[in-house]
Amino acid sequence: MSSTPVEAKYYTKSVHAGMSPDPVAGAVTPPIYQTSTYAQQSPGVHKGWDYTRAGNPTRDALEIGLAEIEGARYGLSFSSGLAAEQAVMQVLLAPGDEVLVCDDVYGGTGRLFRNYFEKYGIKFHFIDMNDDEEISAKLSSKVKVIWVETPTNPTLKVIDIEKMLSYAKKVQAKLVVDNTFASPVFQHPLSIGADLVLHSSTKYIGGHSDVIGGAVMTNSQELYDLVKRSQFEAGSIPSPMECFLLHRSLKTLAVRMNQHHQNSVAVAEFLSSAPKVSKVYFPGLDHHPNHDVALRQMSGFSGMVSFDIDGSYEDVLKFLSRLEVFLLAESLGGVESLINHPERMTHASVPEALRKQLGIGPTLLRLSCGIEASSDLVDDLKHALDF
Ligand SMILES: *Cc1c(COP(=O)(O)O)cnc(C)c1O
């Protein structure tokens, strides 16, 4: 892996994406248009905005920025990652349709599909996307969407996007990629041919653990029009203030991703030879089962590293109580380093049998490496492992 995984152009793109001086005052930063409605000169005659659910200049600026950073023609923002997912599925699916979803999809995504879409007669097949036999067995003309998340959470499996595209093409299904873990800086599913890319902007795009948001990017005018219509008609829009904060965060995305990557590589290398660690999950390690795919489709590895403590749940508790920098909390992708116990926290709602199958047990921990000094993160883990 090169020591600077961020392509140079992303540093410039991040800073300038969607930024153009405000025409009223020349403000370098797009203003926060904290308004629900807009004055009209005469009925139906206005400056392009009539109601903030339909459109808002602060949101427009963010959406142009999101499209630019993802290398997409179009971008849309939502009030959360799940709201973005809901909008996408609302427009792509009808009763009788089937969907292939990776088995270790984000827990909230699985819950959304099971609790709200299944009752409309849509069938979801949760399968291991690295198992070609399983995919072929479920692939049919009824499948309208193939939904993948890569790398996956929490065991950081990598799914081959190009291969998924070939399956989608066989049955004319749409390929949707949840690109949250890789970020727009390190992985570009649209350039591989995915139809839609989706993010929980709450994570790397927001990056400061202070905003909930979602984003959808596409190169298809038809899909853009449909999802935008759902954004307006179903109404899961972000507020102008949140749009401003997310747009502000974009400026440092490349710089942050570089540091997240450096830190996760250092942490994964340390954990690989650390005592009391029985297994490390990180796509950047040679022994990761999908390392070759990761190298092909990702230019960097973000900040996520998972590992098993060689011991009992009591040992895990001892280890956690000794940490000083890593904070025990859900979520990921922020500037501060977090640690999560998937079995009891983020993945507690996943059925136990599925948890076991996915390798989520009492000794598994998931790290979100922030942007602190690598040496401080490694030292913190080293000290805590000496329980
Ligand atoms: C957090 C997350 C989501 C859900 O996003 P919210 O902003 O919490 O609604 C979806 N996918 C992935 C991969 C996530 O990490």
Short mmCIF file of C-alpha atoms and ligand atoms in Angstrom, two decimals:
data_model
loop_
_atom_site.label_atom_id
_atom_site.label_comp_id
_atom_site.label_asym_id
_atom_site.label_seq_id
_atom_site.Cartn_x
_atom_site.Cartn_y
_atom_site.Cartn_z
CA MET A 1 0.00 0.00 0.00
CA SER A 2 1.37 3.43 -0.88
CA SER A 3 1.93 5.72 2.09
CA THR A 4 -0.39 8.39 0.64
CA PRO A 5 -3.51 6.58 -0.51
CA VAL A 6 -5.48 9.74 -1.32
CA GLU A 7 -5.26 10.74 -4.97
CA ALA A 8 -4.04 14.35 -5.15
CA LYS A 9 -7.16 15.66 -6.88
CA TYR A 10 -9.32 14.80 -3.84
CA TYR A 11 -7.57 17.39 -1.69
CA THR A 12 -8.62 20.12 -4.11
CA LYS A 13 -12.04 18.66 -4.85
CA SER A 14 -12.88 18.42 -1.14
CA VAL A 15 -12.18 22.08 -0.55
CA HIS A 16 -13.99 23.40 -3.62
CA ALA A 17 -16.85 20.93 -4.18
CA GLY A 18 -20.08 22.90 -4.52
CA MET A 19 -18.47 26.09 -3.26
CA SER A 20 -19.09 29.23 -5.30
CA PRO A 21 -19.32 32.78 -3.93
CA ASP A 22 -22.82 33.79 -2.92
CA PRO A 23 -24.23 36.16 -5.59
CA VAL A 24 -25.82 38.53 -3.02
CA ALA A 25 -22.83 39.44 -0.82
CA GLY A 26 -19.95 37.53 -2.36
CA ALA A 27 -19.73 35.39 0.77
CA VAL A 28 -17.05 32.74 0.19
CA THR A 29 -19.03 30.23 2.24
CA PRO A 30 -22.58 29.53 1.02
CA PRO A 31 -25.00 31.10 3.53
CA ILE A 32 -27.43 29.11 5.65
CA TYR A 33 -30.82 29.83 4.10
CA GLN A 34 -32.80 29.11 7.24
CA THR A 35 -36.20 29.58 5.63
CA SER A 36 -39.19 27.38 4.89
CA THR A 37 -40.63 29.56 2.10
CA TYR A 38 -39.70 32.23 -0.47
CA ALA A 39 -41.36 35.49 -1.60
CA GLN A 40 -42.83 35.33 -5.11
CA GLN A 41 -43.06 38.33 -7.50
CA SER A 42 -46.39 37.12 -8.82
CA PRO A 43 -48.13 33.72 -8.51
CA GLY A 44 -45.70 31.05 -9.67
CA VAL A 45 -43.00 33.60 -10.56
CA HIS A 46 -39.97 33.29 -8.24
CA LYS A 47 -36.20 32.88 -8.18
CA GLY A 48 -36.29 29.08 -8.46
CA TRP A 49 -37.27 28.15 -4.91
CA ASP A 50 -40.81 28.09 -3.54
CA TYR A 51 -40.75 25.81 -0.45
CA THR A 52 -37.78 24.28 1.39
CA ARG A 53 -38.99 20.67 1.20
CA ALA A 54 -38.81 21.11 -2.60
CA GLY A 55 -35.54 23.03 -2.61
CA ASN A 56 -33.20 25.22 -0.58
CA PRO A 57 -30.02 26.99 -1.77
CA THR A 58 -27.93 25.63 1.13
CA ARG A 59 -29.04 22.09 0.25
CA ASP A 60 -28.39 22.71 -3.45
CA ALA A 61 -24.80 23.72 -2.67
CA LEU A 62 -24.25 20.57 -0.57
CA GLU A 63 -25.77 18.33 -3.24
CA ILE A 64 -23.55 19.78 -5.96
CA GLY A 65 -20.59 19.17 -3.62
CA LEU A 66 -21.65 15.58 -2.88
CA ALA A 67 -21.94 14.82 -6.61
CA GLU A 68 -18.52 16.33 -7.30
CA ILE A 69 -16.74 14.46 -4.54
CA GLU A 70 -18.27 11.12 -5.61
CA GLY A 71 -17.54 11.87 -9.29
CA ALA A 72 -21.26 11.63 -10.04
CA ARG A 73 -23.51 13.70 -12.27
CA TYR A 74 -26.14 14.06 -9.54
CA GLY A 75 -26.27 14.17 -5.74
CA LEU A 76 -29.12 14.24 -3.25
CA SER A 77 -29.09 14.66 0.51
CA PHE A 78 -31.41 13.19 3.12
CA SER A 79 -32.14 13.53 6.82
CA SER A 80 -30.31 10.25 7.59
CA GLY A 81 -28.66 7.33 5.84
CA LEU A 82 -31.77 5.26 6.43
CA ALA A 83 -33.99 8.00 4.97
CA ALA A 84 -31.80 7.88 1.85
CA GLU A 85 -32.19 4.08 1.71
CA GLN A 86 -35.92 4.34 2.10
CA ALA A 87 -36.19 6.86 -0.75
CA VAL A 88 -34.11 4.63 -3.04
CA MET A 89 -36.14 1.50 -2.29
CA GLN A 90 -39.45 3.37 -2.61
CA VAL A 91 -38.66 4.28 -6.19
CA LEU A 92 -36.98 1.04 -7.29
CA LEU A 93 -39.40 -1.58 -5.95
CA ALA A 94 -42.97 -2.80 -6.42
CA PRO A 95 -44.93 -5.70 -4.86
CA GLY A 96 -43.64 -9.09 -6.09
CA ASP A 97 -40.09 -7.85 -6.61
CA GLU A 98 -37.10 -9.55 -5.01
CA VAL A 99 -33.84 -8.10 -3.70
CA LEU A 100 -30.44 -9.67 -3.06
CA VAL A 101 -28.77 -8.12 0.00
CA CYS A 102 -25.44 -8.98 1.60
CA ASP A 103 -26.01 -10.97 4.80
CA ASP A 104 -23.91 -8.67 6.97
CA VAL A 105 -25.59 -5.49 5.79
CA TYR A 106 -25.80 -2.62 8.31
CA GLY A 107 -28.27 -3.76 11.00
CA GLY A 108 -30.61 -0.79 10.51
CA THR A 109 -30.77 -1.49 6.78
CA GLY A 110 -31.82 -5.10 7.37
CA ARG A 111 -34.41 -3.95 9.90
CA LEU A 112 -35.82 -1.36 7.46
CA PHE A 113 -36.18 -3.98 4.74
CA ARG A 114 -37.67 -6.66 7.03
CA ASN A 115 -40.03 -4.47 9.04
CA TYR A 116 -41.30 -2.05 6.40
CA PHE A 117 -40.74 -3.35 2.86
CA GLU A 118 -41.47 -7.05 3.31
CA LYS A 119 -45.07 -6.29 4.28
CA TYR A 120 -45.61 -4.78 0.81
CA GLY A 121 -44.84 -8.16 -0.76
CA ILE A 122 -41.17 -7.59 -1.50
CA LYS A 123 -38.83 -10.50 -0.84
CA PHE A 124 -35.30 -9.97 0.48
CA HIS A 125 -32.65 -12.67 0.17
CA PHE A 126 -29.88 -12.04 2.70
CA ILE A 127 -26.87 -13.88 1.27
CA ASP A 128 -23.11 -14.15 1.40
CA MET A 129 -22.06 -12.12 -1.64
CA ASN A 130 -18.72 -13.93 -1.73
CA ASP A 131 -20.55 -17.21 -2.39
CA ASP A 132 -21.26 -17.47 -6.13
CA GLU A 133 -23.41 -20.57 -5.73
CA GLU A 134 -25.68 -18.84 -3.26
CA ILE A 135 -26.04 -15.80 -5.52
CA SER A 136 -26.80 -17.91 -8.60
CA ALA A 137 -29.39 -19.90 -6.66
CA LYS A 138 -31.33 -16.74 -5.77
CA LEU A 139 -30.80 -14.71 -8.94
CA SER A 140 -33.91 -14.52 -11.15
CA SER A 141 -35.82 -12.08 -13.30
CA LYS A 142 -37.79 -11.14 -10.18
CA VAL A 143 -34.66 -9.59 -8.67
CA LYS A 144 -34.85 -5.85 -9.27
CA VAL A 145 -32.13 -4.67 -6.89
CA ILE A 146 -28.77 -6.04 -5.78
CA TRP A 147 -27.77 -4.22 -2.61
CA VAL A 148 -24.20 -4.40 -1.37
CA GLU A 149 -22.23 -2.74 1.33
CA THR A 150 -18.45 -2.99 1.13
CA PRO A 151 -16.41 -3.23 3.28
CA THR A 152 -19.01 -4.78 5.55
CA ASN A 153 -19.68 -4.23 9.20
CA PRO A 154 -18.21 -5.39 11.57
CA THR A 155 -16.04 -8.12 10.03
CA LEU A 156 -14.91 -5.96 7.09
CA LYS A 157 -15.55 -8.43 4.31
CA VAL A 158 -14.95 -6.95 0.87
CA ILE A 159 -17.45 -7.56 -1.92
CA ASP A 160 -16.34 -7.44 -5.55
CA ILE A 161 -18.40 -4.61 -7.05
CA GLU A 162 -17.50 -5.51 -10.64
CA LYS A 163 -18.71 -9.06 -10.12
CA MET A 164 -21.95 -7.81 -8.53
CA LEU A 165 -22.47 -5.61 -11.58
CA SER A 166 -22.21 -8.61 -13.89
CA TYR A 167 -24.88 -10.42 -11.82
CA ALA A 168 -27.11 -7.32 -11.90
CA LYS A 169 -26.75 -7.01 -15.68
CA LYS A 170 -27.78 -10.64 -16.19
CA VAL A 171 -31.26 -9.92 -14.86
CA GLN A 172 -31.39 -6.15 -15.49
CA ALA A 173 -31.45 -5.39 -11.78
CA LYS A 174 -30.15 -2.12 -10.39
CA LEU A 175 -26.91 -2.27 -8.42
CA VAL A 176 -26.94 -0.13 -5.28
CA VAL A 177 -23.71 0.25 -3.28
CA ASP A 178 -23.61 1.55 0.28
CA ASN A 179 -20.22 3.29 0.13
CA THR A 180 -20.28 4.58 3.72
CA PHE A 181 -17.28 2.62 5.04
CA ALA A 182 -14.98 3.37 2.10
CA SER A 183 -16.00 7.03 1.65
CA PRO A 184 -16.10 8.81 -1.73
CA VAL A 185 -12.34 9.30 -1.49
CA PHE A 186 -11.31 5.62 -1.47
CA GLN A 187 -13.90 3.76 -3.57
CA HIS A 188 -15.85 4.76 -6.69
CA PRO A 189 -18.68 2.32 -7.39
CA LEU A 190 -20.30 4.55 -10.03
CA SER A 191 -17.15 4.44 -12.15
CA ILE A 192 -17.32 0.63 -11.98
CA GLY A 193 -20.91 0.81 -13.22
CA ALA A 194 -23.13 0.82 -10.10
CA ASP A 195 -26.47 2.56 -10.64
CA LEU A 196 -26.70 4.28 -7.27
CA VAL A 197 -24.28 5.00 -4.46
CA LEU A 198 -25.50 5.69 -1.01
CA HIS A 199 -23.88 7.06 2.15
CA SER A 200 -24.70 7.56 5.75
CA SER A 201 -23.20 11.08 5.80
CA THR A 202 -23.35 10.72 9.58
CA LYS A 203 -20.05 8.83 9.26
CA TYR A 204 -17.01 9.89 7.18
CA ILE A 205 -18.71 12.62 5.13
CA GLY A 206 -19.87 14.43 8.29
CA GLY A 207 -16.81 13.24 10.18
CA HIS A 208 -17.36 15.10 13.46
CA SER A 209 -20.01 12.97 15.18
CA ASP A 210 -22.40 15.92 15.28
CA VAL A 211 -24.78 15.44 12.33
CA ILE A 212 -27.12 12.68 11.13
CA GLY A 213 -27.45 12.66 7.36
CA GLY A 214 -27.68 10.59 4.19
CA ALA A 215 -26.67 10.97 0.56
CA VAL A 216 -27.50 9.36 -2.79
CA MET A 217 -25.40 9.84 -5.91
CA THR A 218 -26.01 8.62 -9.46
CA ASN A 219 -25.06 9.26 -13.08
CA SER A 220 -28.56 8.43 -14.32
CA GLN A 221 -30.87 11.35 -14.94
CA GLU A 222 -33.85 9.01 -14.75
CA LEU A 223 -32.89 7.65 -11.32
CA TYR A 224 -32.00 11.12 -10.09
CA ASP A 225 -35.41 12.46 -11.09
CA LEU A 226 -37.17 9.56 -9.36
CA VAL A 227 -35.21 9.79 -6.10
CA LYS A 228 -35.47 13.58 -6.08
CA ARG A 229 -39.22 13.26 -6.48
CA SER A 230 -39.32 10.95 -3.47
CA GLN A 231 -37.18 13.42 -1.51
CA PHE A 232 -39.84 16.06 -2.19
CA GLU A 233 -42.96 13.90 -2.02
CA ALA A 234 -41.98 11.73 0.96
CA GLY A 235 -40.09 14.58 2.60
CA SER A 236 -36.98 13.11 4.29
CA ILE A 237 -34.95 16.27 3.79
CA PRO A 238 -32.07 17.55 5.92
CA SER A 239 -32.38 21.00 7.49
CA PRO A 240 -30.44 23.96 6.06
CA MET A 241 -28.22 23.97 9.16
CA GLU A 242 -27.32 20.29 8.68
CA CYS A 243 -26.63 20.89 5.00
CA PHE A 244 -24.28 23.70 5.96
CA LEU A 245 -22.43 21.52 8.50
CA LEU A 246 -22.06 18.61 6.06
CA HIS A 247 -20.82 20.92 3.33
CA ARG A 248 -18.31 22.38 5.79
CA SER A 249 -17.15 18.85 6.59
CA LEU A 250 -16.55 18.03 2.92
CA LYS A 251 -13.70 20.53 2.84
CA THR A 252 -11.56 18.34 5.10
CA LEU A 253 -12.73 14.95 3.81
CA ALA A 254 -9.54 14.11 1.89
CA VAL A 255 -7.27 15.26 4.71
CA ARG A 256 -9.27 13.29 7.26
CA MET A 257 -9.43 10.13 5.13
CA ASN A 258 -5.68 10.16 4.72
CA GLN A 259 -5.19 10.24 8.48
CA HIS A 260 -7.94 7.64 9.14
CA HIS A 261 -6.15 5.34 6.69
CA GLN A 262 -2.69 5.90 8.21
CA ASN A 263 -4.06 5.21 11.68
CA SER A 264 -5.98 2.07 10.78
CA VAL A 265 -2.95 0.62 8.99
CA ALA A 266 -0.75 1.31 12.04
CA VAL A 267 -3.36 -0.11 14.43
CA ALA A 268 -4.02 -3.23 12.30
CA GLU A 269 -0.29 -3.91 12.04
CA PHE A 270 0.14 -3.53 15.77
CA LEU A 271 -2.83 -5.78 16.59
CA SER A 272 -1.62 -8.46 14.15
CA SER A 273 1.35 -9.23 16.37
CA ALA A 274 -0.10 -8.17 19.73
CA PRO A 275 -0.45 -10.63 22.59
CA LYS A 276 -4.05 -11.41 23.70
CA VAL A 277 -5.40 -10.74 20.18
CA SER A 278 -6.57 -13.88 18.38
CA LYS A 279 -7.81 -12.44 15.07
CA VAL A 280 -7.65 -9.14 13.17
CA TYR A 281 -10.13 -8.14 10.46
CA PHE A 282 -8.73 -5.48 8.12
CA PRO A 283 -8.86 -5.50 4.30
CA GLY A 284 -5.37 -4.00 4.11
CA LEU A 285 -3.71 -7.08 5.64
CA ASP A 286 -2.18 -9.66 3.26
CA HIS A 287 -4.04 -12.52 4.91
CA HIS A 288 -7.49 -10.88 4.59
CA PRO A 289 -9.53 -13.30 2.41
CA ASN A 290 -10.54 -10.50 0.00
CA HIS A 291 -7.27 -8.54 0.09
CA ASP A 292 -6.84 -8.78 -3.71
CA VAL A 293 -10.33 -7.39 -4.35
CA ALA A 294 -9.71 -4.62 -1.81
CA LEU A 295 -6.52 -3.60 -3.61
CA ARG A 296 -8.36 -3.57 -6.93
CA GLN A 297 -11.36 -1.48 -5.93
CA MET A 298 -10.16 0.63 -3.00
CA SER A 299 -7.29 3.11 -2.90
CA GLY A 300 -7.29 3.31 0.92
CA PHE A 301 -8.86 1.49 3.87
CA SER A 302 -10.58 4.21 5.93
CA GLY A 303 -10.40 3.84 9.70
CA MET A 304 -12.18 0.60 10.53
CA VAL A 305 -10.40 -2.35 12.17
CA SER A 306 -12.04 -5.24 14.03
CA PHE A 307 -10.40 -7.85 16.22
CA ASP A 308 -11.03 -10.63 18.70
CA ILE A 309 -9.57 -10.64 22.18
CA ASP A 310 -7.99 -14.00 22.99
CA GLY A 311 -9.95 -14.61 26.20
CA SER A 312 -13.37 -14.25 27.75
CA TYR A 313 -15.97 -11.49 27.88
CA GLU A 314 -14.55 -10.63 31.34
CA ASP A 315 -11.18 -10.03 29.66
CA VAL A 316 -12.88 -7.77 27.12
CA LEU A 317 -14.34 -5.71 29.97
CA LYS A 318 -10.91 -5.43 31.62
CA PHE A 319 -9.41 -4.31 28.32
CA LEU A 320 -12.16 -1.72 27.73
CA SER A 321 -11.81 -0.24 31.20
CA ARG A 322 -8.09 0.43 30.59
CA LEU A 323 -8.57 2.44 27.36
CA GLU A 324 -8.04 6.20 27.59
CA VAL A 325 -8.17 7.50 24.01
CA PHE A 326 -10.67 5.12 22.39
CA LEU A 327 -14.15 5.99 23.60
CA LEU A 328 -16.78 3.24 23.98
CA ALA A 329 -19.58 4.40 21.67
CA GLU A 330 -21.62 3.38 18.63
CA SER A 331 -21.17 5.01 15.22
CA LEU A 332 -17.94 5.57 13.31
CA GLY A 333 -16.12 7.83 10.90
CA GLY A 334 -15.62 10.77 13.27
CA VAL A 335 -12.37 12.55 14.09
CA GLU A 336 -12.28 10.90 17.52
CA SER A 337 -11.42 7.22 17.90
CA LEU A 338 -14.24 4.98 19.05
CA ILE A 339 -14.52 1.36 20.12
CA ASN A 340 -17.67 -0.71 19.87
CA HIS A 341 -18.68 -4.14 21.15
CA PRO A 342 -20.89 -5.31 18.23
CA GLU A 343 -22.59 -8.20 20.04
CA ARG A 344 -23.92 -6.00 22.84
CA MET A 345 -24.11 -2.65 21.03
CA THR A 346 -24.49 -2.08 17.26
CA HIS A 347 -25.49 -5.65 16.40
CA ALA A 348 -27.60 -6.51 19.45
CA SER A 349 -30.74 -6.53 17.27
CA VAL A 350 -29.28 -9.07 14.82
CA PRO A 351 -30.75 -12.55 15.48
CA GLU A 352 -28.31 -14.64 17.54
CA ALA A 353 -27.97 -17.42 14.96
CA LEU A 354 -27.04 -14.91 12.25
CA ARG A 355 -24.63 -13.15 14.62
CA LYS A 356 -22.84 -16.46 15.21
CA GLN A 357 -22.72 -17.19 11.49
CA LEU A 358 -21.18 -13.76 10.85
CA GLY A 359 -18.52 -14.27 13.51
CA ILE A 360 -19.91 -11.69 15.94
CA GLY A 361 -19.16 -13.15 19.35
CA PRO A 362 -18.47 -11.94 22.90
CA THR A 363 -14.79 -11.20 22.21
CA LEU A 364 -15.20 -9.21 18.98
CA LEU A 365 -14.43 -5.48 19.09
CA ARG A 366 -14.70 -2.91 16.31
CA LEU A 367 -12.49 0.17 16.19
CA SER A 368 -13.15 3.38 14.33
CA CYS A 369 -9.69 4.96 14.22
CA GLY A 370 -9.99 8.74 14.36
CA ILE A 371 -7.43 11.30 13.22
CA GLU A 372 -5.32 11.49 16.38
CA ALA A 373 -1.60 10.60 16.29
CA SER A 374 -1.08 6.95 15.25
CA SER A 375 1.40 6.45 18.07
CA ASP A 376 -1.14 7.56 20.69
CA LEU A 377 -3.71 5.10 19.35
CA VAL A 378 -1.24 2.21 19.30
CA ASP A 379 0.03 3.11 22.78
CA ASP A 380 -3.51 3.22 24.12
CA LEU A 381 -4.27 -0.26 22.76
CA LYS A 382 -0.90 -1.60 23.94
CA HIS A 383 -1.49 -0.32 27.45
CA ALA A 384 -5.07 -1.62 27.58
CA LEU A 385 -4.04 -5.08 26.34
CA ASP A 386 -1.69 -5.39 29.30
CA PHE A 387 -4.65 -6.33 31.55
C1 LIG B 1 -24.81 4.23 9.91
C2 LIG B 1 -25.00 3.49 8.65
C3 LIG B 1 -26.21 3.52 7.95
C4 LIG B 1 -27.42 4.26 8.47
O1 LIG B 1 -27.22 5.64 8.46
P1 LIG B 1 -27.91 6.65 9.51
O2 LIG B 1 -27.30 7.96 9.11
O3 LIG B 1 -27.56 6.20 10.88
O4 LIG B 1 -29.37 6.60 9.24
C5 LIG B 1 -26.29 2.84 6.76
N1 LIG B 1 -25.24 2.14 6.28
C6 LIG B 1 -24.08 2.06 6.93
C7 LIG B 1 -22.96 1.28 6.35
C8 LIG B 1 -23.91 2.73 8.14
O5 LIG B 1 -22.74 2.64 8.78
#
